[in-house]
Every structure is written in C-alpha cells, then in structure tokens.
Short mmCIF file of C-alpha atoms in Angstrom, two decimals:
data_model
loop_
_atom_site.label_atom_id
_atom_site.label_comp_id
_atom_site.label_asym_id
_atom_site.label_seq_id
_atom_site.Cartn_x
_atom_site.Cartn_y
_atom_site.Cartn_z
CA MET A 1 112.97 17.96 82.36
CA VAL A 2 115.74 16.41 84.60
CA ARG A 3 115.07 13.46 86.80
CA PRO A 4 117.45 12.70 89.94
CA HIS A 5 119.24 9.04 90.14
CA PHE A 6 120.41 7.96 93.38
CA SER A 7 122.74 5.65 92.05
CA GLY A 8 126.73 5.49 91.41
CA ILE A 9 129.55 7.32 93.45
CA SER A 10 128.01 10.91 93.24
CA ARG A 11 125.44 9.54 95.75
CA LEU A 12 125.24 10.88 98.91
CA LEU A 13 124.74 10.10 102.16
CA VAL A 14 122.74 12.18 104.50
CA ALA A 15 124.45 13.89 107.41
CA VAL A 16 121.90 16.25 108.82
CA SER A 17 118.43 17.96 108.11
CA LEU A 18 117.42 19.92 110.93
CA VAL A 19 119.52 19.66 113.39
CA LEU A 20 120.38 23.15 115.21
CA LEU A 21 124.02 23.26 116.30
CA THR A 22 125.99 25.81 118.00
CA ALA A 23 129.56 23.79 118.46
CA SER A 24 133.05 24.10 119.10
CA CYS A 25 135.49 20.83 119.06
CA LYS A 26 135.86 21.27 122.32
CA SER A 27 131.82 21.58 123.88
CA ASN A 28 130.32 19.92 120.36
CA LYS A 29 128.38 16.75 121.82
CA GLU A 30 125.09 16.62 119.84
CA ARG A 31 124.40 13.46 118.16
CA LEU A 32 122.91 12.89 115.05
CA ALA A 33 119.54 11.43 116.70
CA ASP A 34 119.52 15.09 118.22
CA TYR A 35 117.10 16.90 115.72
CA VAL A 36 115.08 19.93 116.58
CA GLU A 37 112.86 22.25 114.19
CA PRO A 38 114.63 25.44 113.74
CA ASP A 39 113.31 27.89 116.03
CA ASN A 40 116.59 30.00 116.84
CA PRO A 41 115.59 33.38 115.88
CA GLU A 42 118.63 34.02 114.53
CA VAL A 43 117.99 31.56 111.41
CA GLU A 44 116.34 33.21 108.68
CA LYS A 45 113.52 30.75 107.32
CA PHE A 46 111.94 30.36 103.70
CA LYS A 47 108.31 29.45 102.80
CA ILE A 48 108.56 27.48 99.57
CA LYS A 49 105.42 27.82 97.84
CA PRO A 50 104.67 24.13 96.62
CA LEU A 51 105.91 23.40 93.10
CA GLU A 52 103.39 22.44 90.98
CA GLY A 53 103.92 20.06 88.04
CA TYR A 54 105.86 20.83 84.36
CA ARG A 55 106.87 24.82 84.62
CA VAL A 56 108.80 26.46 81.61
CA ALA A 57 110.62 30.13 82.45
CA ARG A 58 112.83 31.74 79.91
CA TYR A 59 116.17 33.21 80.20
CA SER A 60 115.23 36.88 79.71
CA ASP A 61 113.48 36.34 82.93
CA LEU A 62 116.54 36.49 84.91
CA PHE A 63 119.32 37.56 82.87
CA SER A 64 120.43 40.08 80.73
CA SER A 65 122.85 38.74 78.65
CA VAL A 66 123.95 35.01 77.54
CA VAL A 67 126.92 33.77 76.35
CA SER A 68 127.99 30.35 75.55
CA VAL A 69 131.62 29.19 75.52
CA PRO A 70 132.98 25.75 72.76
CA LEU A 71 135.70 24.10 75.57
CA GLU A 72 138.28 23.51 72.98
CA THR A 73 138.45 19.60 71.97
CA THR A 74 141.86 18.13 71.58
CA ASN A 75 143.22 14.93 72.36
CA GLU A 76 144.93 16.66 75.57
CA SER A 77 141.47 18.45 76.46
CA LEU A 78 139.15 16.13 75.74
CA VAL A 79 136.53 15.98 78.71
CA GLY A 80 134.70 13.16 79.69
CA GLU A 81 132.32 14.49 82.17
CA ILE A 82 132.16 17.95 83.95
CA THR A 83 131.67 16.10 87.63
CA LYS A 84 132.59 20.02 89.11
CA LEU A 85 133.42 23.62 87.40
CA GLU A 86 135.32 26.25 89.67
CA ILE A 87 136.06 29.59 88.49
CA LEU A 88 139.60 31.17 89.06
CA GLY A 89 140.06 35.05 90.24
CA ASN A 90 140.63 35.42 86.51
CA GLY A 91 137.89 33.92 84.97
CA ASP A 92 139.45 30.63 84.07
CA PHE A 93 137.19 27.30 83.73
CA LEU A 94 139.13 24.55 86.39
CA ILE A 95 137.11 21.84 85.14
CA PHE A 96 137.29 18.08 87.68
CA ASP A 97 136.12 14.98 85.56
CA ARG A 98 135.72 12.30 87.68
CA ILE A 99 135.33 9.89 84.57
CA LYS A 100 138.71 10.88 82.80
CA SER A 101 140.26 11.25 86.36
CA ALA A 102 141.53 14.50 85.39
CA ILE A 103 141.67 18.67 86.27
CA LEU A 104 141.50 21.07 83.47
CA LEU A 105 141.80 24.60 82.96
CA PHE A 106 140.85 26.46 80.01
CA ALA A 107 140.40 30.23 79.30
CA PRO A 108 137.30 32.41 79.83
CA ASN A 109 137.01 31.98 75.71
CA GLY A 110 137.09 28.55 76.11
CA LYS A 111 140.78 27.79 74.73
CA PHE A 112 142.24 24.83 76.66
CA ILE A 113 145.37 25.98 78.65
CA ARG A 114 146.82 22.87 80.64
CA ARG A 115 146.59 19.89 82.77
CA ILE A 116 146.44 20.24 86.48
CA GLY A 117 148.42 17.46 87.79
CA ARG A 118 148.50 13.79 86.72
CA GLN A 119 147.42 10.13 87.37
CA GLY A 120 150.04 7.94 88.18
CA SER A 121 151.96 5.94 91.02
CA GLY A 122 154.86 8.92 90.88
CA PRO A 123 155.87 11.50 94.03
CA GLU A 124 153.84 14.45 92.45
CA GLU A 125 150.48 12.50 90.90
CA TYR A 126 147.84 11.88 92.20
CA THR A 127 146.54 7.87 92.33
CA SER A 128 142.44 8.69 92.17
CA LEU A 129 141.00 12.31 92.10
CA ASP A 130 138.48 12.73 94.01
CA ASP A 131 137.50 16.42 94.71
CA VAL A 132 139.13 19.41 93.67
CA CYS A 133 138.88 23.40 94.91
CA TYR A 134 140.36 26.58 94.05
CA ASP A 135 141.96 28.26 96.68
CA SER A 136 141.74 32.14 96.16
CA TYR A 137 143.37 33.02 99.42
CA ASN A 138 146.56 31.64 97.67
CA ASN A 139 145.23 31.40 93.98
CA GLN A 140 146.52 27.76 94.24
CA ILE A 141 144.14 24.96 92.98
CA ILE A 142 143.43 21.74 95.52
CA LEU A 143 142.92 18.11 94.73
CA LEU A 144 141.95 15.68 96.39
CA ASP A 145 143.36 11.78 96.86
CA ASN A 146 141.88 9.13 99.46
CA SER A 147 143.68 6.78 97.79
CA LYS A 148 146.83 8.31 98.98
CA GLY A 149 145.00 9.63 101.98
CA CYS A 150 146.59 12.99 101.02
CA PHE A 151 145.60 17.23 99.92
CA MET A 152 147.65 18.11 96.60
CA ARG A 153 148.80 21.58 96.01
CA TYR A 154 149.23 23.00 92.80
CA SER A 155 150.17 26.24 91.68
CA VAL A 156 147.59 27.52 88.22
CA ASP A 157 150.57 26.93 86.61
CA GLY A 158 150.28 23.72 87.48
CA GLN A 159 153.49 23.35 89.30
CA MET A 160 153.47 21.05 92.26
CA VAL A 161 153.62 23.60 95.68
CA SER A 162 152.69 20.81 98.63
CA GLN A 163 151.42 17.30 99.66
CA THR A 164 149.68 17.18 103.00
CA LYS A 165 148.86 13.81 104.50
CA THR A 166 145.00 13.46 106.10
CA GLY A 167 144.84 10.32 107.57
CA MET A 168 141.18 10.45 107.40
CA PHE A 169 138.92 9.02 103.67
CA ILE A 170 137.08 12.62 103.13
CA GLY A 171 133.68 12.94 100.45
CA SER A 172 134.36 16.63 99.96
CA PHE A 173 136.47 19.76 101.29
CA ALA A 174 136.12 23.60 101.07
CA VAL A 175 139.21 26.25 101.70
CA LEU A 176 138.09 27.66 105.14
CA ASP A 177 140.71 30.35 104.60
CA LYS A 178 144.17 30.96 103.80
CA ASP A 179 145.43 28.24 106.53
CA ASN A 180 142.20 26.43 106.79
CA LEU A 181 140.21 23.48 104.96
CA VAL A 182 137.05 22.28 106.41
CA VAL A 183 135.93 18.43 105.21
CA TYR A 184 133.00 16.24 105.49
CA LEU A 185 133.61 12.67 106.01
CA ASP A 186 129.67 11.40 105.83
CA TYR A 187 129.75 8.46 107.80
CA HIS A 188 132.69 6.74 107.15
CA ASP A 189 135.81 8.25 109.40
CA SER A 190 139.55 5.79 108.20
CA SER A 191 139.67 6.29 112.47
CA SER A 192 138.29 3.12 114.26
CA ASN A 193 137.82 5.42 117.86
CA PRO A 194 134.22 6.11 117.96
CA ALA A 195 135.35 8.98 119.71
CA ASP A 196 136.73 10.05 116.68
CA TRP A 197 133.91 10.23 114.81
CA TYR A 198 132.66 13.49 113.28
CA ASN A 199 130.88 14.88 110.26
CA PHE A 200 133.12 17.98 109.63
CA LYS A 201 136.36 18.70 110.47
CA VAL A 202 138.95 21.79 110.19
CA ILE A 203 142.48 21.01 109.19
CA ASP A 204 145.40 23.18 108.71
CA LYS A 205 148.02 23.25 105.94
CA ALA A 206 150.22 20.32 108.06
CA GLY A 207 146.73 18.45 107.91
CA LYS A 208 146.16 19.17 111.72
CA VAL A 209 142.67 18.86 113.41
CA LYS A 210 141.51 22.26 114.74
CA ALA A 211 138.21 21.80 114.89
CA LYS A 212 135.52 18.88 114.93
CA PHE A 213 131.83 19.12 114.19
CA LEU A 214 128.69 16.68 114.01
CA LYS A 215 129.42 13.56 116.43
CA TYR A 216 127.92 10.50 114.83
CA ASP A 217 127.40 7.23 116.35
CA LYS A 218 126.82 5.10 113.62
CA ARG A 219 129.56 3.88 110.82
CA THR A 220 128.02 3.33 107.29
CA SER A 221 129.10 2.84 103.98
CA PHE A 222 130.44 5.25 102.26
CA LEU A 223 129.01 7.46 99.49
CA HIS A 224 130.43 10.05 98.00
CA SER A 225 129.16 13.24 96.53
CA CYS A 226 131.61 16.84 95.96
CA ASP A 227 129.41 19.18 94.55
CA ASN A 228 126.47 19.42 96.80
CA VAL A 229 128.09 20.13 100.19
CA PHE A 230 129.48 23.44 99.98
CA CYS A 231 129.11 27.11 98.57
CA SER A 232 130.23 30.52 99.99
CA LEU A 233 129.30 33.56 100.27
CA ASP A 234 131.52 36.69 100.48
CA GLY A 235 133.85 34.59 101.83
CA LYS A 236 131.81 32.91 104.33
CA ILE A 237 131.45 28.66 103.65
CA TYR A 238 128.26 27.51 104.48
CA SER A 239 127.60 23.60 104.06
CA LYS A 240 124.50 21.91 102.65
CA GLN A 241 123.65 17.99 102.48
CA GLU A 242 121.37 16.40 100.40
CA PHE A 243 117.38 16.17 100.92
CA SER A 244 118.12 18.74 103.83
CA SER A 245 116.35 21.22 104.51
CA SER A 246 118.96 23.50 105.98
CA VAL A 247 122.32 25.48 105.23
CA PHE A 248 124.61 26.01 107.85
CA SER A 249 127.66 28.07 108.32
CA VAL A 250 130.88 26.98 108.84
CA SER A 251 133.41 28.69 110.76
CA LEU A 252 137.10 28.02 112.68
CA ASP A 253 134.94 27.54 115.87
CA LYS A 254 130.97 26.96 115.42
CA PHE A 255 129.31 24.96 112.55
CA TYR A 256 125.33 26.41 113.29
CA PRO A 257 122.04 26.63 110.97
CA LYS A 258 121.72 29.99 109.02
CA TYR A 259 119.47 29.13 106.43
CA TYR A 260 115.90 26.94 106.67
CA PHE A 261 113.31 26.05 104.30
CA ASP A 262 110.08 25.09 105.04
CA PHE A 263 107.90 22.80 101.72
CA GLY A 264 105.24 22.57 104.06
CA LYS A 265 103.59 19.55 103.02
CA ASN A 266 105.97 18.01 100.72
CA GLN A 267 109.09 18.02 103.42
CA ILE A 268 111.07 15.21 103.98
CA PRO A 269 110.00 13.86 107.51
CA THR A 270 112.90 14.21 109.65
CA LYS A 271 112.60 10.47 111.64
CA TRP A 272 113.71 9.54 107.97
CA ILE A 273 117.16 11.74 107.93
CA THR A 274 118.95 9.17 110.61
CA GLU A 275 118.00 6.27 108.16
CA ASP A 276 120.47 4.68 105.64
CA PHE A 277 120.79 6.62 102.31
CA ASP A 278 118.85 3.76 100.49
CA ASN A 279 116.47 3.86 102.58
CA ILE A 280 115.50 7.43 102.19
CA ALA A 281 116.10 7.30 98.19
CA ASP A 282 113.81 4.07 98.37
CA LYS A 283 111.11 6.04 100.35
CA ILE A 284 111.23 9.02 98.05
CA ARG A 285 111.30 7.58 94.89
CA LYS A 286 108.12 6.11 96.17
CA SER A 287 106.56 8.99 97.27
CA ASN A 288 104.63 11.27 95.52
CA GLY A 289 105.08 15.18 96.16
CA LYS A 290 107.90 15.49 98.26
CA THR A 291 110.31 18.46 98.24
CA TYR A 292 113.86 18.97 98.96
CA LEU A 293 116.57 21.40 98.17
CA SER A 294 119.76 20.14 96.00
CA LYS A 295 121.91 22.82 95.42
CA VAL A 296 122.03 26.47 96.60
CA PHE A 297 124.56 29.50 95.66
CA PHE A 298 124.73 33.13 96.43
CA VAL A 299 124.54 34.98 93.75
CA LYS A 300 123.62 39.33 93.81
CA GLY A 301 121.09 39.16 96.15
CA LYS A 302 119.82 36.00 95.58
CA MET A 303 119.60 31.91 96.37
CA MET A 304 119.76 29.86 92.42
CA MET A 305 118.61 26.41 93.78
CA ASN A 306 117.90 23.50 92.53
CA LEU A 307 115.13 21.79 94.00
CA VAL A 308 113.60 18.14 93.55
CA HIS A 309 110.28 18.32 93.46
CA ASN A 310 108.00 14.67 93.28
CA HIS A 311 111.24 13.57 91.58
CA VAL A 312 111.58 16.25 89.02
CA TYR A 313 114.15 18.83 89.12
CA TYR A 314 113.32 22.19 89.13
CA LEU A 315 115.21 25.90 88.96
CA TYR A 316 114.09 27.48 91.64
CA SER A 317 115.72 31.88 92.23
CA LEU A 318 114.27 33.46 95.43
CA ASN A 319 115.18 36.88 96.34
CA GLN A 320 116.38 37.45 99.54
CA ASN A 321 114.94 40.87 100.68
CA ASP A 322 111.39 39.99 100.49
CA CYS A 323 111.80 36.37 100.36
CA LYS A 324 109.83 36.13 96.86
CA SER A 325 110.71 33.94 93.93
CA ASP A 326 110.65 35.31 90.63
CA VAL A 327 111.62 32.15 88.56
CA TYR A 328 110.76 28.43 88.95
CA ALA A 329 111.14 26.09 86.12
CA SER A 330 111.37 22.37 85.36
CA ASP A 331 112.38 23.59 81.93
CA MET A 332 114.20 26.74 80.47
CA ILE A 333 113.35 28.44 77.30
CA ASN A 334 117.47 30.31 75.96
CA ASP A 335 114.97 33.32 74.34
CA MET A 336 118.61 34.71 74.40
CA GLY A 337 120.34 32.50 71.78
CA LEU A 338 120.20 28.65 71.73
CA GLY A 339 121.10 26.28 73.86
CA SER A 340 119.49 25.92 78.06
CA SER A 341 119.59 24.28 81.27
CA ILE A 342 118.20 24.26 84.64
CA MET A 343 121.15 22.88 86.45
CA ILE A 344 123.76 25.22 87.87
CA SER A 345 127.21 24.13 87.89
CA ASN A 346 128.23 27.64 89.30
CA VAL A 347 127.82 31.02 91.01
CA LYS A 348 130.33 34.26 90.58
CA GLY A 349 129.76 37.67 90.56
CA ASN A 350 126.74 38.39 89.37
CA LYS A 351 127.24 35.45 86.92
CA CYS A 352 125.07 31.93 87.06
CA TYR A 353 127.39 29.15 84.76
CA PHE A 354 125.94 26.23 83.19
CA ALA A 355 127.36 23.07 81.41
CA ILE A 356 125.50 22.20 78.26
CA ASP A 357 126.36 18.87 76.75
CA ALA A 358 127.48 19.39 73.26
CA SER A 359 125.41 17.35 71.28
CA ARG A 360 122.38 19.48 72.12
CA PHE A 361 123.99 21.73 69.48
CA TYR A 362 124.97 19.63 66.96
CA ASP A 363 121.79 18.34 66.73
CA MET A 364 120.74 21.69 65.66
CA LYS A 365 123.13 21.47 62.33
CA THR A 366 120.94 20.22 60.08
CA ASP A 367 117.50 23.09 60.39
CA ILE A 368 120.69 26.39 61.36
CA VAL A 369 121.32 26.51 57.51
CA LYS A 370 117.43 27.32 56.62
CA TYR A 371 118.36 30.99 59.11
CA LYS A 372 120.70 33.45 58.72
CA ALA A 373 121.23 36.40 61.54
CA GLY A 374 118.67 38.39 62.04
CA ASP A 375 116.40 36.06 61.55
CA ASN A 376 113.24 35.47 64.59
CA ILE A 377 113.47 31.50 64.45
CA THR A 378 109.86 31.29 66.43
CA LYS A 379 108.18 33.48 63.98
CA LYS A 380 109.52 31.38 60.98
CA ASP A 381 108.96 28.13 62.53
CA GLU A 382 105.10 29.02 63.39
CA GLY A 383 103.60 27.21 61.22
CA LYS A 384 106.03 23.84 62.25
CA ILE A 385 105.09 24.48 65.95
CA THR A 386 101.56 24.45 64.93
CA ALA A 387 100.98 21.46 63.21
CA ALA A 388 103.15 19.89 65.53
CA LEU A 389 101.03 21.10 68.33
CA LYS A 390 97.58 20.10 66.35
CA LYS A 391 99.34 16.44 65.86
CA LEU A 392 99.93 16.32 69.74
CA GLY A 393 95.98 17.01 70.53
CA ASN A 394 95.81 16.33 74.39
CA LYS A 395 98.40 14.10 74.47
CA ASP A 396 102.27 15.06 76.25
CA PRO A 397 100.99 18.16 77.92
CA SER A 398 104.35 18.90 79.22
CA THR A 399 105.52 18.84 75.40
CA ARG A 400 102.88 21.38 74.86
CA LEU A 401 103.14 23.52 76.81
CA PHE A 402 107.28 24.01 76.19
CA LEU A 403 106.04 24.37 72.53
CA GLU A 404 103.15 27.12 73.58
CA GLU A 405 105.65 28.85 75.97
CA TYR A 406 108.21 29.11 72.62
CA MET A 407 106.10 29.92 69.91
CA LYS A 408 105.60 33.26 72.50
CA SER A 409 109.34 33.55 72.46
CA ASP A 410 111.17 35.72 69.93
CA ILE A 411 114.53 34.41 69.72
CA ILE A 412 116.68 36.47 67.27
CA LEU A 413 119.10 34.78 65.67
CA THR A 414 122.75 36.31 65.94
CA GLN A 415 126.16 35.53 63.71
CA ARG A 416 127.84 34.03 66.66
CA ASP A 417 124.95 31.24 66.84
CA ILE A 418 125.70 30.36 63.60
CA ASP A 419 129.03 30.22 63.68
CA MET A 420 128.88 28.07 67.04
CA VAL A 421 126.75 25.59 66.06
CA ASN A 422 128.37 25.50 62.72
CA SER A 423 131.96 24.83 64.16
CA ILE A 424 130.94 21.54 66.60
CA LYS A 425 131.86 18.51 65.60
CA GLU A 426 129.91 14.90 67.25
CA GLY A 427 132.12 14.52 70.43
CA ASP A 428 133.04 17.89 71.05
CA ASN A 429 134.13 19.08 74.65
CA PRO A 430 130.81 21.17 76.88
CA ILE A 431 129.47 24.56 76.33
CA ILE A 432 129.73 26.58 79.32
CA GLN A 433 127.14 28.67 79.42
CA VAL A 434 127.61 32.52 80.90
CA CYS A 435 124.76 34.04 81.72
CA THR A 436 124.61 37.17 83.95
CA LEU A 437 121.93 38.17 86.02
CA LYS A 438 119.43 41.44 85.35
#
C-alpha cells in the first residue's frame, strides 16, 4: 500500500482539471477561472465506481508473463532513484535519476551501456537536469536544462547533436512530432509580460514558439513534476495534471479535453483547482474519501492508471471498449514470480514496466535457501502463514487480507528467481519488472 506525499521538487502545481478548451495560439482567450463540466459529446466519459479501502489483486489477473531485470550495478551506473523511465525503440531502458543528476542507458537485459551527457560547466555539459524524453521520430535523447535555459539533444550513442535556447523555465515536456516539442510551464513563465503567460507552448527545434494554450493571470511559486504531465497513444500526445479529472489532447493547433473521469461524490471540488498548490494539498490531507487521477497510460485497449483515494494509491485497469475495470488494487501479489508493485513507471506495446527497489529482493535472501526450483512457496509456507494469522487476530485488517489472499495463490519458484535473489547485494540498483498484458 503506497501513500502519496506532497513535498519536495516533484510536487505538481495544478493547471487545469475541468476546463473545456478547444483553441489555437491566435484565438485562445480562456482563463483558468473558466471551469465548466465537460458536456461536449466528443469527450469520452468514464464513471469510476467508488474505491473501497484496502484491496488486493494478483499479477495473473492482468498479466500473461513477468520478467524481472536487475539493472547492472557499477560505480559508473549506480542509480539514486528512477525519477523517470523511458523505453527506447530497441527496448533499452533510459533512466532519469534526479538524485544523482544523471541519465543512464541500460540494455533490455539490464547490462549498463553508457551515460548520456555529463553535469558540468562545459559547452556540451548540463548544469541542471530537469527532465528527459526519448525522441522516437529522430532517435535522439533530449535533456532539459533550466539553468542554461535550453534543450540538449544527444544521439543514443551519447554524442551531442544540438542545443536549443528556450528563454523559458519549463516544468516538463513531450515530443509532439519530428519538428516540435510541447512544454508545460506550471504557473511560472520566465517572461515578465503577463500577455505571454500560458501553461502550454509548442516550440520548434529552433526554440520558436508555434502555439500557446491555456492562459493564466496569476503567477505563483514554481513547482516541478516531470513524470505526471504527458502521456501518449498511437503517436498522439495527451496531458494530465495532478488532481485533475480530465485528460487533454495536445496537437500543434489544438488543446482540448478528450477523456473525463467521474469520481462521483469523491471528486475534487472544482473550486479547489484554482487555489495555490499548498492549499489544495492541505485540503486533500484533511478530507476523507477524495479520489483523483495521478497517472494514466494507454496500452493494448486499456487505460492503466494510478488513482489516489483517501490518501492511498491504487492500480486501476480500465477497458476502453466497455468502460469496465478488470483490476483495481492498493496492493498486488506477484503469483508469477517474486516482487510486486502497483506504481507504473511506463508502458510500451503490450507491456507495463515497474521499477522495484532491490532491497525488496535482497530481504528474501535469508528465506530463499529454504526452497528449490519448482517449489510452491505458498503451500510450503501455509503453516507459518496460518500461525501468523492466528497471532494477528482481528488486528491490522489489511495485513490479514493480504496474507489470506497470499495463501490462496500458487507461487511456483523458478531457478531464475532463485539465481536473481542470490545475485543481489545490498545497495544494488533497482529491478525493472516487465509485465506483458493478457
């Protein structure tokens, strides 16, 4: 069970939630106060049933196969955190590590390949590392450096290609097409001219602004988030902000709501959205039962989402064709191997990617010696779990539910699982779990 936090550089200042907007750079006159319910018939609406407390699901409910890939640990490749995970065309893992201010490239088998760029004061080095995207159109890696006020393009073999000055302090960005990027500016544009204050701008490779969307009138402190703002489907870019109920389509000349999620009585009130971030976060902390969309990914006819309900994260899978959910859970049991997560890092094709701290596997080392390949772990541990449930009694209902569901699962240990756990050392790099959807 994972609880959200609202502190630090990764906090996201809300730009929009329920704005109904179709506009171009020339005709955009809407302001942030212009909130309306999405009654446009072209907007696809999804009614989300109320989420109910602690809930457990199994990997086999969603996935047909699971492969855990340890990222190679060397002095050069040491990962502080996986702030953002991008999947290259050939399956390589591109890791943005904000803690170590590094971009690392790993092969699909976890072998370390190289770093992309270096931090420093040189002409081809970045000063600050604020976001990264893989440009599949040009097979390049784009770094955002707000200290230099520029984008830096690298080839996948780590060579500098070009730099583009922006003159903006950017929160996040996405590759719109082969010639343009779309950038998100929160409520803090470096321009002192209020006529230039927009949350979204489209810029070309030369840094020229081609379009502007969603004008605002009030500047506040800048709060940065790089991994929750944009997502993609079939080459199209969509935008989603924290606490919002809408997913917006973004193109060179339009910005408009495409999907709307109805959380009923648990919806974040519209009037909260225009307030300062800290005020919204404080109200959510003090409220009971509020639900909002944290992340959304499109994959194989599904929307794979992380929702937050009553301060707890859920994994929520929604079928787009019939608007039904096949899985929602605040905890997952990996009945197809070892280690589990509900926090989605990325998707590609029919695969979902999860980043799991190696310590969760390292902690299994003392127990793994009790088993051999082919063992049904849950059956072998049945006596121990039964004793734990008896000792637990009526205390801690979430732990009780997890253990009860765990006992119903059949987890067959493989030699690959055993070898992986035995190979992990304390302080090793995270494991990337690659899960193929049914």
